[in-house]
């Protein structure tokens, strides 16, 4: 009952906030949210402490009959990867709740959305049944649609509609694809699907549909256009949830469905996907470089970081057969690390910028200057988050990038060079952000009147920074969790069923 | 042997009709009329629940009346929703100054007609009960005589109804002239024998091909009549007019329950009686369903009137139902029944919520006038939010679960393109359903202040009923097995 306990607690917490929020004062609501977030955190740590590292496969498997006529179950279970991502989800929830001014003016809506999104994410990461997975995949749209629409800024209506329709369209065909696999296997448990005797054409069509759904969620260029529109309009906590939690759903679909179930199709698509990922890395990086809207800038940075996870995952297919098991694990593990690290930097950047926005009410990078002079402590924390974003050694971002790059250099040095050199762009736009926003003279009156944050106000940022440093210095904390499931994933990824011309 | 106990619900309703007529003469207040009707539905539902679903089907009067699980479920649905309808209707009619007894009388008669229709196994009883369930509607639509839209809708609906009935009667008479029976079971037998070239009746022996062509002519006439009645493309044009012309309250009833009765009739006629001819009627049904999906969604997209939009949307929603029925497999039929059940409940719910809204002196007309509903009445606006997301088909709501069944049935029968097409069309649906959410919830305060929306604070009963349906729609979505299993056993 571990996973479903956390899921149920999140749902109840969210619904109570939505329903009871009308009768509670804002301060009580905040206190309630913090209490609920702590409760979730305690649950996750308890799960972590009781997780058996030596067991292969899923733990705490739960299965309830849901739709008997179809053979669909409501099924949950966690392996190391899923547990790491659930941990990430709860960290994100905590940081949104603690971050100063992150929650919107209607606190009960904000808190409801935060906990319902946590519920959806826990359900999705824990789902072992294909339809259960899809239910959470789509359900994630409702809270964020409402959050953007109700609490967003001026263009919120358009942004909310675009966000919903774009992602809804992308995953429309995903359901028939999942149903096809489930009905063909006679079992909707995703664990049964890698053994399906799918022909190459079937694999190509199904993987194309699933890849498209995942690519839009991720998002990958050229289907990324909804994200830079959604972020500036979303409230601070909405941006944090969207970037830190929801973008991971795309990678998770690749991990759980696309790679293990369609090995042959992925093998043929791998060059294209990696090319697309490298292009996205550069393209989104360059867009971030010339972007003047700070939230759009962070959004492009997110796109680039998520592209790195795609690069890492499809790299497994490009590795030489002799060393694929050892090196492939590095790539996949790096990818999960990258997801975790990006959640930290996205939360920190959006949350930290939200704190600035609540004081200055501008998103323009050019109209900010000299923040470091008036808010030195806050700036120091933001620098750390940005270093995590650039993936400097000692931060969690470095671990992910290093693992993926290491694996890439083993097989395709030029491709690796193309991907890793995009870090230069990342560094450039991040440092530009530092230079323009934090350094320089204090130009405006409103900036000069700013006061530095207190320790209490910055607690969430501080926590994220410590987490980034902690994971950067002791990556094995997470690495132990990821070892076995990543190895299992690599094995099923290269379990080719057809001879596709000796590319492997 | 005639079992009067199974006829008890209809008898109870007949008594209440008689009571209403007598009360009209005696000049009873409408409050008491409402109480009478409410009581009769409550008794009716009580009797049905006490009786429980029959284990085996029971036939009376040479198939004129069939009493099986499907009949029982349908009667429960009619009585249950009728009960809730009276609760909402009483407040609405007091507000509008509508003649309550008149309307309730007509609705009661129509309910009796529908109860008889779902129990019919013979073309004579089908014809009589169908007319009984349709004739009151002509009068209901034009109940507000001063409203030109209502008059137009009434006339259109009546003409359409007459054409459809004429077509159906013509088709039936052709089939009867060849087969020599009006009993659905016997017709099925004869057609089956004819297809196996073992027929013993009239023209099937001497000129089998001509006879078969005649039967197909009859079947196609009946098919068109069905498409008219249920509002499938290209016979859907009256639907939006009817939705717009009839009042908010009437759409709540007419847009939901009659659709279910026609589905039951479809199952009796096409899925059972004409089952052997499936290869002939399958493709037209699938094509009509697919085009209805496409056209309905796109037409709804361009509407600015609330009820017109829901009218065209219902054309599209019927498309999903008939995609499942067109499969003519147990899985497809049960998926369609589930879909129809979910649609009927959600539509009933949505219009129950809309029925408390007014702009100025009349029902809400334009979608834009729903602005900032959420600011004025969060409870009902949240209910509408659930209903709209359910119509879109977002999990974990009822609308998703029913769509999932239809899509799964299509995929299982290898109609991959239709499955994909149906899913893509639901995105178009999302665009206009969510537009309402946008208007209700996302508007600026400055625009919200211009809202002319007034909300009738319903009675305690109405609020409780709203809550009951709300909880029901949520619960049926999260726990789909409650309706999936019974519906699956019905279809086999």
Tab-separated table of N, CA and C in Angstrom, chain A residues 18 22 65-70 72 106 108 131 134-142 145-150 154 156-158 160-161 164-166 168-173 175-177 179-181 183 188, chain B residues 375 378 382 385 389 392-397 400-401 403-405 407-409 411-412 416 419-421 423-424 426-427 430-432 434-435 437-438 441-445 447 477-481 484-485 488:
chain	number	residue	atom	x	y	z
A	18	UNK	N	-9.017	22.285	-2.226
A	18	UNK	CA	-9.945	22.900	-3.179
A	18	UNK	C	-11.306	23.155	-2.535
A	22	UNK	N	-12.204	27.516	0.772
A	22	UNK	CA	-13.059	28.700	0.867
A	22	UNK	C	-13.255	29.133	2.311
A	65	UNK	N	-8.614	-5.029	-9.721
A	65	UNK	CA	-9.381	-5.143	-10.956
A	65	UNK	C	-10.120	-3.826	-11.192
A	66	UNK	N	-10.056	-3.338	-12.417
A	66	UNK	CA	-10.627	-2.022	-12.679
A	66	UNK	C	-11.704	-2.111	-13.752
A	67	UNK	N	-11.317	-2.601	-14.928
A	67	UNK	CA	-12.315	-2.792	-15.980
A	67	UNK	C	-12.222	-4.251	-16.409
A	68	UNK	N	-13.044	-5.060	-15.786
A	68	UNK	CA	-12.941	-6.502	-15.966
A	68	UNK	C	-13.147	-6.930	-17.406
A	69	UNK	N	-14.094	-6.271	-18.083
A	69	UNK	CA	-14.429	-6.704	-19.441
A	69	UNK	C	-13.242	-6.559	-20.375
A	70	UNK	N	-12.366	-5.592	-20.097
A	70	UNK	CA	-11.190	-5.403	-20.950
A	70	UNK	C	-9.955	-6.084	-20.373
A	72	UNK	N	-8.417	-4.683	-17.739
A	72	UNK	CA	-7.585	-3.574	-17.281
A	72	UNK	C	-7.547	-3.564	-15.763
A	106	UNK	N	-5.126	32.920	-5.413
A	106	UNK	CA	-6.149	32.022	-4.877
A	106	UNK	C	-5.449	30.797	-4.316
A	108	UNK	N	-6.181	28.390	-2.413
A	108	UNK	CA	-6.767	27.040	-2.394
A	108	UNK	C	-6.666	26.378	-3.763
A	131	UNK	N	-3.188	1.150	-19.303
A	131	UNK	CA	-4.312	2.088	-19.273
A	131	UNK	C	-4.220	2.987	-18.038
A	134	UNK	N	-1.985	5.655	-19.011
A	134	UNK	CA	-2.610	6.657	-19.884
A	134	UNK	C	-3.561	7.565	-19.105
A	135	UNK	N	-4.275	6.966	-18.140
A	135	UNK	CA	-5.204	7.767	-17.341
A	135	UNK	C	-4.454	8.902	-16.654
A	136	UNK	N	-3.315	8.580	-16.059
A	136	UNK	CA	-2.559	9.633	-15.370
A	136	UNK	C	-1.905	10.575	-16.375
A	137	UNK	N	-1.485	10.028	-17.481
A	137	UNK	CA	-0.841	10.820	-18.536
A	137	UNK	C	-1.760	11.959	-18.972
A	138	UNK	N	-3.043	11.620	-19.193
A	138	UNK	CA	-3.980	12.638	-19.659
A	138	UNK	C	-4.518	13.480	-18.509
A	139	UNK	N	-4.705	12.822	-17.355
A	139	UNK	CA	-5.284	13.558	-16.224
A	139	UNK	C	-4.391	14.718	-15.808
A	140	UNK	N	-3.097	14.611	-16.124
A	140	UNK	CA	-2.175	15.675	-15.730
A	140	UNK	C	-2.542	17.004	-16.375
A	141	UNK	N	-3.306	16.951	-17.470
A	141	UNK	CA	-3.635	18.201	-18.165
A	141	UNK	C	-4.611	19.050	-17.357
A	142	UNK	N	-5.538	18.407	-16.638
A	142	UNK	CA	-6.617	19.176	-16.004
A	142	UNK	C	-6.073	20.175	-14.978
A	145	UNK	N	-4.041	22.986	-16.694
A	145	UNK	CA	-4.899	23.827	-17.541
A	145	UNK	C	-5.628	24.847	-16.669
A	146	UNK	N	-6.188	24.368	-15.565
A	146	UNK	CA	-6.922	25.278	-14.685
A	146	UNK	C	-5.982	26.269	-14.014
A	147	UNK	N	-4.810	25.786	-13.645
A	147	UNK	CA	-3.868	26.675	-12.967
A	147	UNK	C	-3.438	27.817	-13.886
A	148	UNK	N	-3.102	27.491	-15.135
A	148	UNK	CA	-2.703	28.549	-16.066
A	148	UNK	C	-3.885	29.476	-16.330
A	149	UNK	N	-5.058	28.882	-16.556
A	149	UNK	CA	-6.212	29.688	-16.928
A	149	UNK	C	-6.720	30.579	-15.808
A	150	UNK	N	-6.700	30.076	-14.588
A	150	UNK	CA	-7.284	30.857	-13.492
A	150	UNK	C	-6.262	31.822	-12.907
A	154	UNK	N	-1.589	37.955	-18.260
A	154	UNK	CA	-2.519	38.586	-19.204
A	154	UNK	C	-3.024	37.669	-20.322
A	156	UNK	N	-3.329	34.511	-20.452
A	156	UNK	CA	-3.496	33.177	-19.891
A	156	UNK	C	-4.506	32.316	-20.638
A	157	UNK	N	-5.582	32.969	-21.145
A	157	UNK	CA	-6.634	32.161	-21.770
A	157	UNK	C	-6.102	31.434	-22.997
A	158	UNK	N	-5.387	32.203	-23.823
A	158	UNK	CA	-4.837	31.607	-25.046
A	158	UNK	C	-3.800	30.540	-24.692
A	160	UNK	N	-3.526	28.747	-21.976
A	160	UNK	CA	-4.118	27.547	-21.389
A	160	UNK	C	-4.727	26.669	-22.477
A	161	UNK	N	-5.455	27.289	-23.415
A	161	UNK	CA	-6.076	26.510	-24.490
A	161	UNK	C	-5.016	25.844	-25.350
A	164	UNK	N	-3.481	22.900	-23.555
A	164	UNK	CA	-4.330	21.711	-23.463
A	164	UNK	C	-4.486	21.044	-24.821
A	165	UNK	N	-4.866	21.839	-25.824
A	165	UNK	CA	-5.195	21.238	-27.113
A	165	UNK	C	-3.966	20.619	-27.777
A	166	UNK	N	-2.840	21.289	-27.658
A	166	UNK	CA	-1.607	20.789	-28.287
A	166	UNK	C	-1.242	19.418	-27.723
A	168	UNK	N	-3.126	17.450	-25.892
A	168	UNK	CA	-4.239	16.496	-26.028
A	168	UNK	C	-4.234	15.880	-27.422
A	169	UNK	N	-3.976	16.712	-28.412
A	169	UNK	CA	-3.903	16.219	-29.791
A	169	UNK	C	-2.761	15.216	-29.927
A	170	UNK	N	-1.630	15.556	-29.326
A	170	UNK	CA	-0.452	14.697	-29.495
A	170	UNK	C	-0.688	13.318	-28.913
A	171	UNK	N	-1.433	13.241	-27.805
A	171	UNK	CA	-1.586	11.923	-27.198
A	171	UNK	C	-2.909	11.261	-27.572
A	172	UNK	N	-3.641	11.865	-28.526
A	172	UNK	CA	-4.929	11.267	-28.916
A	172	UNK	C	-4.729	9.859	-29.473
A	173	UNK	N	-3.720	9.685	-30.302
A	173	UNK	CA	-3.531	8.380	-30.931
A	173	UNK	C	-2.809	7.389	-30.017
A	175	UNK	N	-3.714	6.399	-27.122
A	175	UNK	CA	-4.649	5.450	-26.501
A	175	UNK	C	-4.930	4.240	-27.392
A	176	UNK	N	-5.296	4.450	-28.684
A	176	UNK	CA	-5.463	3.267	-29.538
A	176	UNK	C	-4.204	2.412	-29.608
A	177	UNK	N	-3.029	3.052	-29.597
A	177	UNK	CA	-1.779	2.275	-29.657
A	177	UNK	C	-1.631	1.406	-28.415
A	179	UNK	N	-4.045	0.414	-26.489
A	179	UNK	CA	-5.085	-0.613	-26.527
A	179	UNK	C	-4.680	-1.745	-27.451
A	180	UNK	N	-4.073	-1.390	-28.570
A	180	UNK	CA	-3.639	-2.409	-29.528
A	180	UNK	C	-2.667	-3.371	-28.870
A	181	UNK	N	-1.682	-2.800	-28.166
A	181	UNK	CA	-0.682	-3.664	-27.536
A	181	UNK	C	-1.312	-4.510	-26.438
A	183	UNK	N	-4.466	-5.447	-26.100
A	183	UNK	CA	-5.376	-6.476	-26.603
A	183	UNK	C	-4.597	-7.590	-27.284
A	188	UNK	N	-2.814	-6.029	-19.987
A	188	UNK	CA	-2.448	-4.615	-20.060
A	188	UNK	C	-1.252	-4.283	-19.176
B	375	UNK	N	-17.731	32.773	-10.639
B	375	UNK	CA	-17.669	33.767	-9.576
B	375	UNK	C	-18.969	33.841	-8.803
B	378	UNK	N	-20.013	28.897	-7.448
B	378	UNK	CA	-18.900	27.981	-7.683
B	378	UNK	C	-19.363	26.528	-7.669
B	382	UNK	N	-18.543	24.260	-10.781
B	382	UNK	CA	-17.624	23.122	-10.688
B	382	UNK	C	-18.286	21.868	-11.244
B	385	UNK	N	-17.974	22.045	-14.822
B	385	UNK	CA	-16.588	21.748	-15.197
B	385	UNK	C	-16.401	20.243	-15.325
B	389	UNK	N	-15.460	18.421	-18.874
B	389	UNK	CA	-14.270	17.576	-19.031
B	389	UNK	C	-14.676	16.144	-19.342
B	392	UNK	N	-15.436	15.990	-22.973
B	392	UNK	CA	-14.182	15.966	-23.743
B	392	UNK	C	-13.590	14.565	-23.729
B	393	UNK	N	-13.771	13.879	-22.600
B	393	UNK	CA	-13.207	12.538	-22.487
B	393	UNK	C	-11.833	12.548	-21.867
B	394	UNK	N	-11.682	13.328	-20.799
B	394	UNK	CA	-10.402	13.343	-20.096
B	394	UNK	C	-10.502	12.402	-18.904
B	395	UNK	N	-9.528	11.514	-18.732
B	395	UNK	CA	-9.567	10.651	-17.556
B	395	UNK	C	-9.351	11.476	-16.298
B	396	UNK	N	-9.812	11.035	-15.172
B	396	UNK	CA	-10.480	9.762	-14.891
B	396	UNK	C	-12.003	9.920	-14.867
B	397	UNK	N	-12.564	10.742	-15.727
B	397	UNK	CA	-14.003	11.005	-15.664
B	397	UNK	C	-14.778	9.996	-16.500
B	400	UNK	N	-14.333	9.674	-20.295
B	400	UNK	CA	-13.170	8.950	-20.795
B	400	UNK	C	-13.426	7.451	-20.784
B	401	UNK	N	-14.027	6.984	-19.695
B	401	UNK	CA	-14.223	5.539	-19.557
B	401	UNK	C	-15.129	4.996	-20.668
B	403	UNK	N	-15.605	6.375	-23.631
B	403	UNK	CA	-14.894	6.465	-24.912
B	403	UNK	C	-13.886	5.329	-25.034
B	404	UNK	N	-13.234	5.038	-23.912
B	404	UNK	CA	-12.251	3.947	-23.900
B	404	UNK	C	-12.883	2.642	-24.367
B	405	UNK	N	-14.115	2.367	-23.924
B	405	UNK	CA	-14.771	1.118	-24.320
B	405	UNK	C	-14.999	1.073	-25.830
B	407	UNK	N	-13.415	2.795	-28.199
B	407	UNK	CA	-12.138	2.724	-28.913
B	407	UNK	C	-11.565	1.307	-28.809
B	408	UNK	N	-11.677	0.711	-27.622
B	408	UNK	CA	-11.152	-0.643	-27.444
B	408	UNK	C	-11.892	-1.626	-28.341
B	409	UNK	N	-13.227	-1.442	-28.449
B	409	UNK	CA	-13.996	-2.339	-29.322
B	409	UNK	C	-13.564	-2.166	-30.769
B	411	UNK	N	-10.596	-1.122	-31.854
B	411	UNK	CA	-9.243	-1.669	-32.030
B	411	UNK	C	-9.295	-3.197	-32.047
B	412	UNK	N	-10.137	-3.773	-31.177
B	412	UNK	CA	-10.219	-5.232	-31.118
B	412	UNK	C	-10.723	-5.808	-32.438
B	416	UNK	N	-8.581	0.173	-37.069
B	416	UNK	CA	-7.605	1.081	-36.467
B	416	UNK	C	-7.801	2.521	-36.907
B	419	UNK	N	-10.653	4.106	-35.152
B	419	UNK	CA	-10.302	4.377	-33.754
B	419	UNK	C	-9.469	5.650	-33.662
B	420	UNK	N	-8.466	5.741	-34.524
B	420	UNK	CA	-7.622	6.943	-34.521
B	420	UNK	C	-8.418	8.179	-34.874
B	421	UNK	N	-9.283	8.026	-35.878
B	421	UNK	CA	-10.111	9.150	-36.321
B	421	UNK	C	-11.010	9.630	-35.186
B	423	UNK	N	-10.529	9.348	-32.024
B	423	UNK	CA	-9.739	10.021	-30.996
B	423	UNK	C	-9.358	11.430	-31.444
B	424	UNK	N	-8.964	11.557	-32.713
B	424	UNK	CA	-8.569	12.883	-33.196
B	424	UNK	C	-9.751	13.844	-33.155
B	426	UNK	N	-12.082	13.849	-31.065
B	426	UNK	CA	-12.382	14.289	-29.705
B	426	UNK	C	-11.540	15.512	-29.339
B	427	UNK	N	-10.436	15.722	-30.057
B	427	UNK	CA	-9.646	16.930	-29.798
B	427	UNK	C	-10.414	18.166	-30.271
B	430	UNK	N	-12.749	18.917	-27.700
B	430	UNK	CA	-12.113	19.604	-26.572
B	430	UNK	C	-12.089	21.109	-26.810
B	431	UNK	N	-11.896	21.515	-28.052
B	431	UNK	CA	-11.757	22.948	-28.338
B	431	UNK	C	-13.016	23.706	-27.936
B	432	UNK	N	-14.202	23.184	-28.282
B	432	UNK	CA	-15.384	23.984	-27.939
B	432	UNK	C	-15.912	23.729	-26.536
B	434	UNK	N	-13.977	23.173	-23.950
B	434	UNK	CA	-13.105	23.914	-23.049
B	434	UNK	C	-13.277	25.411	-23.220
B	435	UNK	N	-13.773	25.816	-24.384
B	435	UNK	CA	-14.076	27.228	-24.574
B	435	UNK	C	-15.073	27.688	-23.517
B	437	UNK	N	-15.405	26.319	-20.530
B	437	UNK	CA	-14.644	26.393	-19.279
B	437	UNK	C	-13.913	27.721	-19.202
B	438	UNK	N	-13.317	28.092	-20.325
B	438	UNK	CA	-12.559	29.340	-20.396
B	438	UNK	C	-13.459	30.513	-20.028
B	441	UNK	N	-14.567	30.314	-16.227
B	441	UNK	CA	-13.596	30.397	-15.139
B	441	UNK	C	-12.485	31.418	-15.341
B	442	UNK	N	-12.126	31.697	-16.613
B	442	UNK	CA	-10.860	32.404	-16.820
B	442	UNK	C	-11.016	33.902	-17.066
B	443	UNK	N	-12.262	34.424	-17.117
B	443	UNK	CA	-12.406	35.820	-17.530
B	443	UNK	C	-11.864	36.791	-16.478
B	444	UNK	N	-11.465	37.966	-16.960
B	444	UNK	CA	-10.987	39.013	-16.054
B	444	UNK	C	-12.145	39.537	-15.210
B	445	UNK	N	-11.783	40.143	-14.116
B	445	UNK	CA	-12.801	40.707	-13.224
B	445	UNK	C	-13.597	41.787	-13.955
B	447	UNK	N	-14.379	42.125	-17.085
B	447	UNK	CA	-15.393	41.571	-17.986
B	447	UNK	C	-16.463	40.856	-17.160
B	477	UNK	N	-17.320	7.199	-13.133
B	477	UNK	CA	-16.091	7.338	-13.914
B	477	UNK	C	-14.921	6.638	-13.259
B	478	UNK	N	-14.829	6.745	-11.955
B	478	UNK	CA	-13.666	6.179	-11.269
B	478	UNK	C	-13.834	4.668	-11.106
B	479	UNK	N	-15.069	4.233	-10.945
B	479	UNK	CA	-15.337	2.806	-10.763
B	479	UNK	C	-16.174	2.279	-11.935
B	480	UNK	N	-15.601	2.194	-13.119
B	480	UNK	CA	-16.407	1.847	-14.290
B	480	UNK	C	-17.010	0.445	-14.230
B	481	UNK	N	-16.456	-0.425	-13.398
B	481	UNK	CA	-16.975	-1.800	-13.363
B	481	UNK	C	-18.437	-1.862	-12.923
B	484	UNK	N	-20.010	-1.403	-16.249
B	484	UNK	CA	-19.441	-2.207	-17.341
B	484	UNK	C	-19.946	-3.636	-17.325
B	485	UNK	N	-19.962	-4.234	-16.135
B	485	UNK	CA	-20.317	-5.647	-16.063
B	485	UNK	C	-21.776	-5.905	-16.407
B	488	UNK	N	-22.242	-5.450	-20.099
B	488	UNK	CA	-21.647	-6.522	-20.889
B	488	UNK	C	-22.531	-7.761	-20.900
